[in-house]
XYZ file of C-alpha atoms in Angstrom:
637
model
C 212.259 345.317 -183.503
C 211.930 341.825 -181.999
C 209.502 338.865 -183.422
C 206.092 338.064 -182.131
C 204.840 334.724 -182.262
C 201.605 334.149 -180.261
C 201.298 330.382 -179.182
C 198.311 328.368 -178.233
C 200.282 326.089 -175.745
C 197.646 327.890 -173.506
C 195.345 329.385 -175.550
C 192.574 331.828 -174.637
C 189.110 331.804 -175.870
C 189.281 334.349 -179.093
C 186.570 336.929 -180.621
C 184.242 334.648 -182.358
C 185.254 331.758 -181.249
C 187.866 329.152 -180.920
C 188.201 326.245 -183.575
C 187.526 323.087 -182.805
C 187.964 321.271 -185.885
C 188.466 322.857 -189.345
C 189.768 319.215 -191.450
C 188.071 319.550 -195.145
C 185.451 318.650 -196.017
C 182.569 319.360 -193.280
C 181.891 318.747 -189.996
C 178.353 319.124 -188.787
C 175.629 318.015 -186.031
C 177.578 319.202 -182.685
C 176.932 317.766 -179.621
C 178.497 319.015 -176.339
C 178.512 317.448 -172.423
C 180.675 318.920 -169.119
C 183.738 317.752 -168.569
C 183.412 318.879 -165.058
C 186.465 321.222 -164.814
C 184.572 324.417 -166.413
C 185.572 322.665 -169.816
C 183.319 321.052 -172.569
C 183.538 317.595 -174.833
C 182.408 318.207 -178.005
C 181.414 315.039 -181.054
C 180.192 315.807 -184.217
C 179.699 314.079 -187.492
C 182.833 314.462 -189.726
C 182.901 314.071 -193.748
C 185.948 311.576 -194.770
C 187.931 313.408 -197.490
C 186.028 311.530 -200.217
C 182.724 312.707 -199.187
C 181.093 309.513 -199.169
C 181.022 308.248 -195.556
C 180.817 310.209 -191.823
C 182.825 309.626 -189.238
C 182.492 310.446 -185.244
C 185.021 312.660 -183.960
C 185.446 314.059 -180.509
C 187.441 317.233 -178.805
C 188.033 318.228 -175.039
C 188.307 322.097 -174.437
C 189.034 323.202 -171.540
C 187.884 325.976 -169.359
C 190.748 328.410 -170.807
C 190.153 327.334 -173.948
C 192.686 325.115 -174.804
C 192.647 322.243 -177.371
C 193.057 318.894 -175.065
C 192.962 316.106 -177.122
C 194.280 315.284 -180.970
C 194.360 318.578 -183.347
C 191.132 318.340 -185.260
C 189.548 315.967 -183.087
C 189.900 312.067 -181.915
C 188.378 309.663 -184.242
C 185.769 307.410 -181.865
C 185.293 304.473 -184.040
C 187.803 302.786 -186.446
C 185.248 301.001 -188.155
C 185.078 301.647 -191.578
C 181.618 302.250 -192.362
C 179.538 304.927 -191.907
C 178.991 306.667 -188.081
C 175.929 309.411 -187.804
C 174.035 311.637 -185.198
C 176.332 311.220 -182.352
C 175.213 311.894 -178.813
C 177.327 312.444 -175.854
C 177.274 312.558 -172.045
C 179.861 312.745 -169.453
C 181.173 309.538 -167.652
C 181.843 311.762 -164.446
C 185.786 311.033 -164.539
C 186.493 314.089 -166.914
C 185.974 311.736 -170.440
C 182.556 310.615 -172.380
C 180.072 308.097 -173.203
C 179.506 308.714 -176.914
C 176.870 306.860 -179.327
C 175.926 306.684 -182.627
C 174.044 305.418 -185.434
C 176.509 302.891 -186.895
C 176.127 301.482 -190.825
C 178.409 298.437 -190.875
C 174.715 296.736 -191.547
C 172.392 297.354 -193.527
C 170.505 299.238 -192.419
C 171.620 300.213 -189.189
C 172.335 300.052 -185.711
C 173.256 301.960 -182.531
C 177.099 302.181 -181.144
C 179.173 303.269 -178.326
C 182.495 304.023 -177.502
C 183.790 305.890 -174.112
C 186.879 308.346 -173.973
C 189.105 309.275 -171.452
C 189.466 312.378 -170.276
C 193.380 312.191 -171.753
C 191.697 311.447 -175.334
C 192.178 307.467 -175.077
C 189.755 305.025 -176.216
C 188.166 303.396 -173.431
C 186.395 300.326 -175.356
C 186.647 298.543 -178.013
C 188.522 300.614 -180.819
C 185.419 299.776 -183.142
C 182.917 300.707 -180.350
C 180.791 298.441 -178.665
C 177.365 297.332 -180.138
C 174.247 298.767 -178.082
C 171.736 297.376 -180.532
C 172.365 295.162 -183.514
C 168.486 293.962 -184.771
C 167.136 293.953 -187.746
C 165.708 296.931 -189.447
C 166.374 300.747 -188.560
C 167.799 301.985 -185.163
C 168.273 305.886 -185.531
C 167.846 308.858 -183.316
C 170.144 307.598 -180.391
C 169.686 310.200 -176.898
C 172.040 309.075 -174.024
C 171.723 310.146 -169.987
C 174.134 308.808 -167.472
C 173.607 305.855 -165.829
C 175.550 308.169 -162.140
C 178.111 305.487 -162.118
C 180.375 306.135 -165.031
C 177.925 304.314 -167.656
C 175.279 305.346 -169.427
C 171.475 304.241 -170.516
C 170.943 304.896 -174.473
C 167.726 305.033 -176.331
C 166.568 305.144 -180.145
C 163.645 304.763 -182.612
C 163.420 301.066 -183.684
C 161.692 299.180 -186.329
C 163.135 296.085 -185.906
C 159.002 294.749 -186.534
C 159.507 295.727 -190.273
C 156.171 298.451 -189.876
C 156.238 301.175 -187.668
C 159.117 302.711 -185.481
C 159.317 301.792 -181.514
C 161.364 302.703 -178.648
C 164.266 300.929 -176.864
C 166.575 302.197 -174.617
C 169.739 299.737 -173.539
C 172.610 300.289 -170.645
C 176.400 300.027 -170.730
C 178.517 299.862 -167.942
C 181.654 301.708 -167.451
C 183.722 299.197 -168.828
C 181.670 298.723 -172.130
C 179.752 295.471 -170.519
C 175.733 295.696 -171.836
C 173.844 295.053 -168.877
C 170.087 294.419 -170.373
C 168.059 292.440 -172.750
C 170.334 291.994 -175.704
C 169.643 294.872 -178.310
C 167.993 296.076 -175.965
C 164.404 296.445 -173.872
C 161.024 297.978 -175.307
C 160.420 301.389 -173.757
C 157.533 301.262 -176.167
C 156.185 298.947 -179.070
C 152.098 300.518 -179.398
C 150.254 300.462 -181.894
C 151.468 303.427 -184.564
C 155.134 305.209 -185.151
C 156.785 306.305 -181.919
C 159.151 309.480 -182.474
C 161.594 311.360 -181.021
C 163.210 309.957 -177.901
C 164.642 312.241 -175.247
C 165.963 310.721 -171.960
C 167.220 311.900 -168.797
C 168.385 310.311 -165.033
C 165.854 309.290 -162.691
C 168.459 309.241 -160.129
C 169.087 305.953 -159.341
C 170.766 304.143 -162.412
C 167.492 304.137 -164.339
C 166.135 306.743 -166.702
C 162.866 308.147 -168.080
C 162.462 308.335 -171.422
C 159.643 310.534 -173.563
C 158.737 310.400 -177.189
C 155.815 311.699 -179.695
C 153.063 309.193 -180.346
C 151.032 308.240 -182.737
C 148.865 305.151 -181.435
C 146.074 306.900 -181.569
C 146.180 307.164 -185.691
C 144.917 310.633 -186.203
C 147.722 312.777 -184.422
C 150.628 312.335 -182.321
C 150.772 312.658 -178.452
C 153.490 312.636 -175.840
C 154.295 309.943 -173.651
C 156.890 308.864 -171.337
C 157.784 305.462 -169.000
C 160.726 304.824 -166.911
C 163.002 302.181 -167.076
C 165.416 301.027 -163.952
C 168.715 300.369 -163.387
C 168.082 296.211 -163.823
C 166.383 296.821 -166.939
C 162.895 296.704 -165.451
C 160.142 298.236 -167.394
C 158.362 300.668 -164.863
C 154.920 302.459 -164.824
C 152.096 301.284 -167.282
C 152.837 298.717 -170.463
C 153.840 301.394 -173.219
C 154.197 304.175 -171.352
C 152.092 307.261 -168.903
C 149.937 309.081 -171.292
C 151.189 312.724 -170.711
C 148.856 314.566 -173.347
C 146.955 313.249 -175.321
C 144.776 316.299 -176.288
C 143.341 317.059 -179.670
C 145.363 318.425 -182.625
C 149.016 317.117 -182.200
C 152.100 317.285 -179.551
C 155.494 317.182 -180.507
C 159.589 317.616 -179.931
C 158.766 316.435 -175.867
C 161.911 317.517 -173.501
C 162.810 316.197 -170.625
C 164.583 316.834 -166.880
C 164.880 314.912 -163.864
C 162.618 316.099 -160.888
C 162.504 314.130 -157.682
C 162.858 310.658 -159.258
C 160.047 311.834 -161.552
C 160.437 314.596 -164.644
C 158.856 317.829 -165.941
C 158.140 317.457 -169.560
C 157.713 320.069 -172.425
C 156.643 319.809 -175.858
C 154.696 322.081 -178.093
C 151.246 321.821 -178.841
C 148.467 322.139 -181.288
C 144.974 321.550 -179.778
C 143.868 325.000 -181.110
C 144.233 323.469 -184.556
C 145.343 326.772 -186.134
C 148.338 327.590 -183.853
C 151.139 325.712 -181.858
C 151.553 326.616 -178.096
C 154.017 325.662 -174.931
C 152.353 322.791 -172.762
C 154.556 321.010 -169.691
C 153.932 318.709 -167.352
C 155.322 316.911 -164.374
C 155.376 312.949 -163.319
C 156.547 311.896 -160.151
C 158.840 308.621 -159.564
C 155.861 306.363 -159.823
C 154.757 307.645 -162.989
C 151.504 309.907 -161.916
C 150.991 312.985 -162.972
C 150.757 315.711 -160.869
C 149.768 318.864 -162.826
C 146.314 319.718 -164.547
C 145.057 317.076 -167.229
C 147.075 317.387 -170.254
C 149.689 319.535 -169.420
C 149.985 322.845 -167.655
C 149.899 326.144 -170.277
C 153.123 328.098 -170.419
C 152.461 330.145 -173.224
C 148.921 330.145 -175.095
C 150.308 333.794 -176.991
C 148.981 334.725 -180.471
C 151.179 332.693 -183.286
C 153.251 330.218 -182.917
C 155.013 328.882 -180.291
C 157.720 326.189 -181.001
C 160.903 324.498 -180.283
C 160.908 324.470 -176.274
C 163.954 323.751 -174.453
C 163.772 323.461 -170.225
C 166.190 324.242 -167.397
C 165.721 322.695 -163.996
C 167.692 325.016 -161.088
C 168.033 321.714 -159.059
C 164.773 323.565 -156.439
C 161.512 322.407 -158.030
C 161.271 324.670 -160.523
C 162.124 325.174 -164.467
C 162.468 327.703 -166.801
C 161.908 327.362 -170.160
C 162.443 329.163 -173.518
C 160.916 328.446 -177.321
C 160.968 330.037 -180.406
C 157.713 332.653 -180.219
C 156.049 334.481 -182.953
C 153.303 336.348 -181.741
C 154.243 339.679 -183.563
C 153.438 337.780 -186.499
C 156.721 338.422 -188.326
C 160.062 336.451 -187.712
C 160.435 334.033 -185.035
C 161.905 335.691 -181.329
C 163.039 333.737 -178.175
C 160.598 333.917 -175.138
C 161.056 331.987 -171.874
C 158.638 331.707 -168.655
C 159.149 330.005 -164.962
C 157.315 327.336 -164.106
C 156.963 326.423 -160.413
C 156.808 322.579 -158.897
C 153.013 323.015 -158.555
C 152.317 323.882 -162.549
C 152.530 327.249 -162.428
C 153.913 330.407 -163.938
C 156.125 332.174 -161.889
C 157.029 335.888 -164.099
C 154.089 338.133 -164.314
C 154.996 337.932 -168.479
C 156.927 335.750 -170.850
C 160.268 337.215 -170.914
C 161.653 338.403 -173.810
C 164.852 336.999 -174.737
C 165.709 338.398 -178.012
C 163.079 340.076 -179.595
C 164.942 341.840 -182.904
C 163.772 341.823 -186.408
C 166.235 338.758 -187.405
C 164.752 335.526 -187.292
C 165.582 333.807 -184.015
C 166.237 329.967 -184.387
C 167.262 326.416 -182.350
C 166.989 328.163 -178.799
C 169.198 325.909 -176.314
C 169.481 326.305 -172.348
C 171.213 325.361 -169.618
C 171.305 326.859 -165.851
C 173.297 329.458 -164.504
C 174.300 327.995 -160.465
C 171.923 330.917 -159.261
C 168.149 329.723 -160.113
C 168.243 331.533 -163.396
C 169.572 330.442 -167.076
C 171.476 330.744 -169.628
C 170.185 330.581 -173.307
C 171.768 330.493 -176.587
C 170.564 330.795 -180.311
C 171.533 331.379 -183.845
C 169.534 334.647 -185.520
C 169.320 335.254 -188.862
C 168.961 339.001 -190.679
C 169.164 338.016 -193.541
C 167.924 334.537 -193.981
C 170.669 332.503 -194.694
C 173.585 333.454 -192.750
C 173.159 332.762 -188.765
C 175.052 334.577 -186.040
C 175.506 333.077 -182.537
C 173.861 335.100 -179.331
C 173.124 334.042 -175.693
C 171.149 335.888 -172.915
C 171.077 335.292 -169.038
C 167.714 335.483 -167.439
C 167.533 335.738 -163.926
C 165.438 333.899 -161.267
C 162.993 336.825 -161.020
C 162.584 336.964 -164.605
C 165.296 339.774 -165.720
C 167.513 340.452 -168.284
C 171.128 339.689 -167.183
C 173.042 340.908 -169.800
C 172.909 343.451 -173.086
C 169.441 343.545 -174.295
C 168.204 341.068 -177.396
C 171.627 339.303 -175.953
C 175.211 339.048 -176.595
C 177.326 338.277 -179.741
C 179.059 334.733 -179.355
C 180.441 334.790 -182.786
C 179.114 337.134 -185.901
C 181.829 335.927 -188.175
C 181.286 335.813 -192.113
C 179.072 333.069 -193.365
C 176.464 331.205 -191.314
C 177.278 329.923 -187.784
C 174.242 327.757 -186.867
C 173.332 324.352 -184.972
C 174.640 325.768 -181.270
C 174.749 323.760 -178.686
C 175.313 324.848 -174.850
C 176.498 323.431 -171.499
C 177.211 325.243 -168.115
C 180.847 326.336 -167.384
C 180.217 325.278 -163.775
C 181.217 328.905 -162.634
C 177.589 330.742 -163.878
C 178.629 331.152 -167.470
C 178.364 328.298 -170.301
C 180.311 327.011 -173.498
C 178.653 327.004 -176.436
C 179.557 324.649 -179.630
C 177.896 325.301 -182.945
C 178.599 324.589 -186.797
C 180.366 327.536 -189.050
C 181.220 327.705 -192.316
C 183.545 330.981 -192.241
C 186.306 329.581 -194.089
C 183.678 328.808 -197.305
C 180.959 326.265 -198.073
C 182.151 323.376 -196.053
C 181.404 323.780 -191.861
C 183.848 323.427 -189.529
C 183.069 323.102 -185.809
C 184.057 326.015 -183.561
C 183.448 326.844 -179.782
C 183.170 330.078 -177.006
C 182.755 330.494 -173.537
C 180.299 332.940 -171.667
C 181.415 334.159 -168.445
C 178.726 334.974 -165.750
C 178.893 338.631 -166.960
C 177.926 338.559 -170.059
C 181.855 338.755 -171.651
C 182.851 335.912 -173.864
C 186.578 336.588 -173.901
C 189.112 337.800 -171.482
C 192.440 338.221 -173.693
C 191.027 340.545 -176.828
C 194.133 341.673 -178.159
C 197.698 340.824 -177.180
C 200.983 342.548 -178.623
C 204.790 341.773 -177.772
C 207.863 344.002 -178.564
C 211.371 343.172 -178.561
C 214.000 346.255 -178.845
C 216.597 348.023 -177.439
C 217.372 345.622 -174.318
C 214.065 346.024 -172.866
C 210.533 343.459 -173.981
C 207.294 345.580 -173.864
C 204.077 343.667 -173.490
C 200.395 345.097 -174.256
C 197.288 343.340 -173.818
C 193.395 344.897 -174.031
C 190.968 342.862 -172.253
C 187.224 341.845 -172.893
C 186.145 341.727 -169.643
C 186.938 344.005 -166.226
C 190.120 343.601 -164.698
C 192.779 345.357 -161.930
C 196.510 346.058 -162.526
C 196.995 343.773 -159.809
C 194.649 340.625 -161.069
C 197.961 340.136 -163.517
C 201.039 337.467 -162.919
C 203.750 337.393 -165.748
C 205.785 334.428 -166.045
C 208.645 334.195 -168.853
C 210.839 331.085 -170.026
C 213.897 330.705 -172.370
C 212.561 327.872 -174.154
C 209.145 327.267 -175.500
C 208.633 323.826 -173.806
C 210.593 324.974 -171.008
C 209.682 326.018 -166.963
C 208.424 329.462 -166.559
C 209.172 331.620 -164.037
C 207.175 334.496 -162.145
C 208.799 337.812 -163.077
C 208.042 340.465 -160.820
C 206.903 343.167 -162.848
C 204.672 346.367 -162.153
C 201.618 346.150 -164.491
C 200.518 350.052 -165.752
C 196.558 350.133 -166.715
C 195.960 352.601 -169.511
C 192.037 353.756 -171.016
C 189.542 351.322 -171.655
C 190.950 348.043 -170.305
C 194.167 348.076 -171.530
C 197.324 347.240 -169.600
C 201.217 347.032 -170.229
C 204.489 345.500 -167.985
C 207.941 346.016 -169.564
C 210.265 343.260 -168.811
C 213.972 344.941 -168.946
C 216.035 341.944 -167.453
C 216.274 340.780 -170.945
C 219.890 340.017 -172.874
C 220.498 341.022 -176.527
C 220.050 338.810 -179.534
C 218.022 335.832 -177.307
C 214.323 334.766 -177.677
C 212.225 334.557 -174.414
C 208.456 333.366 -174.339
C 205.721 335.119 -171.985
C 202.840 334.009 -170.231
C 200.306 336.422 -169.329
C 197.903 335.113 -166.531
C 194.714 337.006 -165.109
C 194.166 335.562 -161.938
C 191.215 335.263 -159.470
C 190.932 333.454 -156.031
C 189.336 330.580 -157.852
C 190.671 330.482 -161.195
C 193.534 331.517 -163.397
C 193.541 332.003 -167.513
C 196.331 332.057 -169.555
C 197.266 334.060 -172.389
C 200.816 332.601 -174.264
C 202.905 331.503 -174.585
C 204.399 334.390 -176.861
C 207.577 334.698 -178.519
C 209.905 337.544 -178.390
C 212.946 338.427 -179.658
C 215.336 340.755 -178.053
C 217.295 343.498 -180.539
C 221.011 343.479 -179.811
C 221.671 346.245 -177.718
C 222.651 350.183 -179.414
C 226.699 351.146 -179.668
C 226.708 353.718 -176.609
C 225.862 353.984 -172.975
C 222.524 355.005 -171.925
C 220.944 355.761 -168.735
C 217.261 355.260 -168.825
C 213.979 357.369 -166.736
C 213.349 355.421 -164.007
C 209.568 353.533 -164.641
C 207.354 354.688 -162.951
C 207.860 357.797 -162.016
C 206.770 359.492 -159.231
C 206.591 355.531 -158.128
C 205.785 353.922 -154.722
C 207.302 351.819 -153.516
C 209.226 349.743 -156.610
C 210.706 351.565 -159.811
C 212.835 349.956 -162.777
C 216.183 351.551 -163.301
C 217.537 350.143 -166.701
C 221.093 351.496 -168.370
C 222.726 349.785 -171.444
C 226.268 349.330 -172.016
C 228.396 348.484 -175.052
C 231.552 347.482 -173.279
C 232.238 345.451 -170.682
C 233.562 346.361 -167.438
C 233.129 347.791 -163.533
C 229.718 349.133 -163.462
C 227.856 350.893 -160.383
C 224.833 352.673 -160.214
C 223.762 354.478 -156.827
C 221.274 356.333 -155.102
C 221.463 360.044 -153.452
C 219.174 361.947 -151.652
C 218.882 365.743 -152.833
C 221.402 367.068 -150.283
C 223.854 364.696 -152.255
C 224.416 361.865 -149.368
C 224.626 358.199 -150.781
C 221.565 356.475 -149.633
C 222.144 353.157 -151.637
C 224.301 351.036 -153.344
C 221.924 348.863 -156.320
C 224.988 347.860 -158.603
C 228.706 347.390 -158.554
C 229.841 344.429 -160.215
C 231.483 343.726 -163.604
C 228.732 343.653 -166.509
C 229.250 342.227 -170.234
C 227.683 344.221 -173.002
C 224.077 344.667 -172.535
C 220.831 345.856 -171.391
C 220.117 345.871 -167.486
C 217.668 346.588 -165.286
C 217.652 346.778 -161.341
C 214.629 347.608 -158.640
C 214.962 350.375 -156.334
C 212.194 349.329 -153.324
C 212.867 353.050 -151.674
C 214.970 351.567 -149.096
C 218.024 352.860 -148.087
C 221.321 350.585 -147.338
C 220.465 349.358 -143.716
C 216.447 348.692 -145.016
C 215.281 351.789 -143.676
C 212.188 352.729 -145.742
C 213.052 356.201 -146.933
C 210.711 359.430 -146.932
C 209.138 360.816 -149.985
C 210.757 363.147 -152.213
C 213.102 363.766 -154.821
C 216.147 361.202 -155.307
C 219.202 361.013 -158.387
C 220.495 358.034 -159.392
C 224.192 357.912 -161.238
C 225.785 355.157 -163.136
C 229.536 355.206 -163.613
C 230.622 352.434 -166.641
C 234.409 353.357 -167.440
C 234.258 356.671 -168.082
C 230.783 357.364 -168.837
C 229.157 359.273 -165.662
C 225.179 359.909 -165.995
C 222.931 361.213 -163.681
C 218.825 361.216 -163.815
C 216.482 362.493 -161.082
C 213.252 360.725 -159.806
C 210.752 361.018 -157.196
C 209.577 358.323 -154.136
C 205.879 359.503 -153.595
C 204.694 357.725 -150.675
């Protein structure tokens, strides 16, 4: 029996997920962006070998699930001191703006570095320095600047006391454009924490962060920042709650040159609940005093994430544990006037596990798409996601489906649209032991997070059999095969007739195949918008048996295409005809001089002068020296 070999030339996305970079020690802290081709750019924060310093490294997967860039990732910084928290964001030409907290002084600062999208280093091969003051720059959040740049912010305490914001921009060609290290977002009274940033849609950016001028708790703020560099809106930022009790871990989208914030909230001292609210592009808010309520629910709300659908409205999820038990995953509407839009929080995984770092992103179609780690047994996570619709429903398999259960703990995911209703998640897993690794999956529209489950290859007796099971629905006829004779070679569509057996499984036997050689297959399931690759795989053909051997036609009955296939052990005059069942020759398919081998010819149900032929019951003979052999089949049109 021939060799199988299954390649990753072009990969498909596998059960539980594809790896991204599995180099010993660790990698941890994942961040993800689009590279706007239904793929994903992934950084993360890489242990060197010694275990003393991090690195940043960066992958490109693309929408099939192939590996793009360097095996294990593309270093972004030579420099050899210490890189942390990386954050990324697409440059809009298929690469990345990626920063960093950077440690070549003590005690630290904030980097940069672009990519290409071919996995070249765009700047400076040490990065270029966004902020170099004195005193701690941490927490770096980026948000494109719309014309291949970006606008970076971070918690500062450059004054020696408490921490302040800054945000800085970088063109996209590494030049910084603002105050050098950078312009104050925010320098009040108190610590400022927790920067997130997003696009006001015109080069600038709004920023928010938790607040603590007023000494006793910490509010949320935000203040926007344009594309010059000019500090916008009032000195230190728009009060956006500033309510009793405490606010925290703000989140931000762009709405109309404004944003819709969300943060969770304590103002009824004993419990923490979902507040948002929205400011327009002049910095005034425009829903009720303090934030609108999107969840006031017994327990504990926390964690919110938020999803614009590009129309005025939002939805967002959190971590919810009003049964008083482990944490779920809720999620509610919210409209561009403040208000609720689902009768009910939605439930978005509601199991006994404990339901952690909720993520979301939109679907294309007004809904979302979230993604979690759970944990049953308190240490080891799984990866889910759900779909929730516009109206509020349940897309997919109830309390959501598996993205990867694999052994060990798979947590820290991360999540960004697939551009086609589905998503690609990134997350941390330590399946292979107690270091993590970083792996990733996509999430079609349907719910199905792999197309190519199982593949299997067999090479024997002249003829190469190929069975695949699918994840997902498919026809017969979605199916293109393509085989070459060399693994870096051109392949070529073979025309073969694809069977569908139970379930969704599927075969094609390829019988135009020579003893003792290697081929390599390509199975593709195509769509009118898309194709995805499974291969290549490498077979090996079995020399062909001693003896002549006519071969049931396949299929049979068939319409309108069968596969005759005969072997021979000598060489010589070979023919192999058609007759109807009064005995009158009706075709001619082979009569030519053959070497030893295994051969295969199409009938199309033709006769000799194209005439299509009526159904019924046909022999075929083959005449090789003096072996004569005659089989029967059936046209069943």
């Amino acid at each position: 029996m021939g060799v199988l070999t299954q390649g990753l030339a072009l990969a498909s996305w596998q059960e539980n997920g594809n790896p991204i970079c599995t180099t010993p020690p660790a990698q941890i802290a994942p961040v993800i962006a689009s590279d706007g081709a239904g793929g994903a750019l992934i950084a993360w924060e890489d242990q060197s070998s010694s275990g003393k310093n991090s690195y940043v490294y960066a992958q490109r997967v693309d929408a099939f699930g192939d590996i793009l860039w360097t095996a294990d990732g593309l270093r972004i910084c030579a420099a050899a001191y210490e890189q942390k928290a990386p954050a990324i964001i697409s440059d809009g030409a298929g690469g990345a703006i990626v920063c960093w907290e950077d440690y070549r002084r003590i005690p630290s600062d904030i980097y940069a570095q672009r990519v290409d999208p071919f996995g070249n280093l765009s700047w400076s091969p040490i990065g270029i320095a966004i902020c170099e003051a004195g005193g701690y720059q941490y927490g770096p959040e980026v948000a494109s600047d719309g014309a291949g740049g970006a606008i970076i912010t971070w918690r500062d305490r450059r004054s020696g006391t408490d921490f302040d914001i800054y945000a800085q921009r970088v063109d996209a060609s590494g030049n910084v454009l603002w105050a050098a290290d950078g312009v104050a977002i925010c320098t009040a009274a108190g610590n400022q924490y927790s920067p997130q940033i997003d696009s006001d849609g015109a080069g600038g950016a709004i920023v928010t962060w938790e607040d603590k001028r007023s000494g006793s708790h910490y509010d949320i703020y935000v203040r926007r920042v344009d594309a010059s560099g000019n500090l916008l809106w009032a000195a230190d930022g728009v009060a956006i709650c500033t309510a009793e009790g405490g606010q925290f871990a703000p989140q931000i989208v762009p709405h109309g040159g404004g944003a819709v914030i969300t943060w969770f909230d304590r103002r009824k001292g004993s419990e923490d609940d979902i507040y948002a609210q929205r400011v327009d592009a002049s910095g005034n808010l425009l829903w009720v005093a303090d934030g609108a309520a999107i969840c006031t629910a017994a327990g504990n709300q926390r964690d919110p994430q938020l999803a614009s659908d590009g129309l005025g409205t939002c939805i967002i999820t959190w971590r919810d544990r009003r049964t008083g038990g482990s944490y779920d995953i809720y999620a509610q509407r919210v409209d561009a006037l403040g208000f609720v839009r689902w009768a009910a929080d939605v439930g978005i995984c509601t199991t006994s596990a404990d339901q952690r770092e909720p993520y979301i992103v939109p679907d294309e179609a007004g809904g979302a798409i979230v993604t979690w780690s759970a944990y049953s047994n308190g240490s080891d996570g799984d990866i889910y996601a759900q779909r929730v619709s516009v109206s509020g429903d349940i897309l997919w398999r109830a309390d959501g489906v598996v993205i990867c259960a694999a052994a060990a703990d798979q947590r820290a995911p991360q999540i960004v649209s697939d551009d086609e209703g589905g998503a690609i998640i990134a997350w941390s897993d330590s399946r292979s032991g107690s270091d993590y690794d970083i792996y990733a999956q996509r999430v079609r529209a349907d719910g199905t997070d792999l197309a190519f489950a199982s593949v299997s290859a067999i090479g024997t007796h002249g003829y190469v059999k190929l069975s695949w099971e699918m994840g997902l629905e498919a026809r017969a006829s979605s199916f293109r095969i393509e085989r070459s004779e060399s693994p870096d070679g051109e392949f070529c569509v073979l025309e073969l007739p694809v069977a569908s057996g139970s379930g969704h499984s599927f075969s094609c036997t390829d019988y135009s195949v020579l003893p003792g050689k290697t081929y390599w297959y390509r199975i593709l399931l195509v769509s009118s918008s898309s194709e995805e690759a499974y291969g290549p795989i490498e077979v090996y053909v079995e020399r062909v048996p001693n003896a002549y051997t006519l071969h049931q036609n396949y299929p049979n009955p068939f319409n309108p295409l069968c596969t005759i296939r005969y072997e021979t052990p000598q060489a010589g005059r070979v023919s192999l005809r058609v007759f109807d069942a009064t005995g009158c020759l009706v075709r001619t398919l082979v009569d030519v001089h053959r070497e030893p081998g295994s051969y295969s010819e199409l009938w199309d149900g033709r006769a000799e002068d194209g005439r299509e032929l009526p159904s019924g019951v046909y022999f075929y003979r083959l005449e090789a020296g003096d072996f004569v052999a005659m089989r029967k089949m059936v046209l069943l049109r």
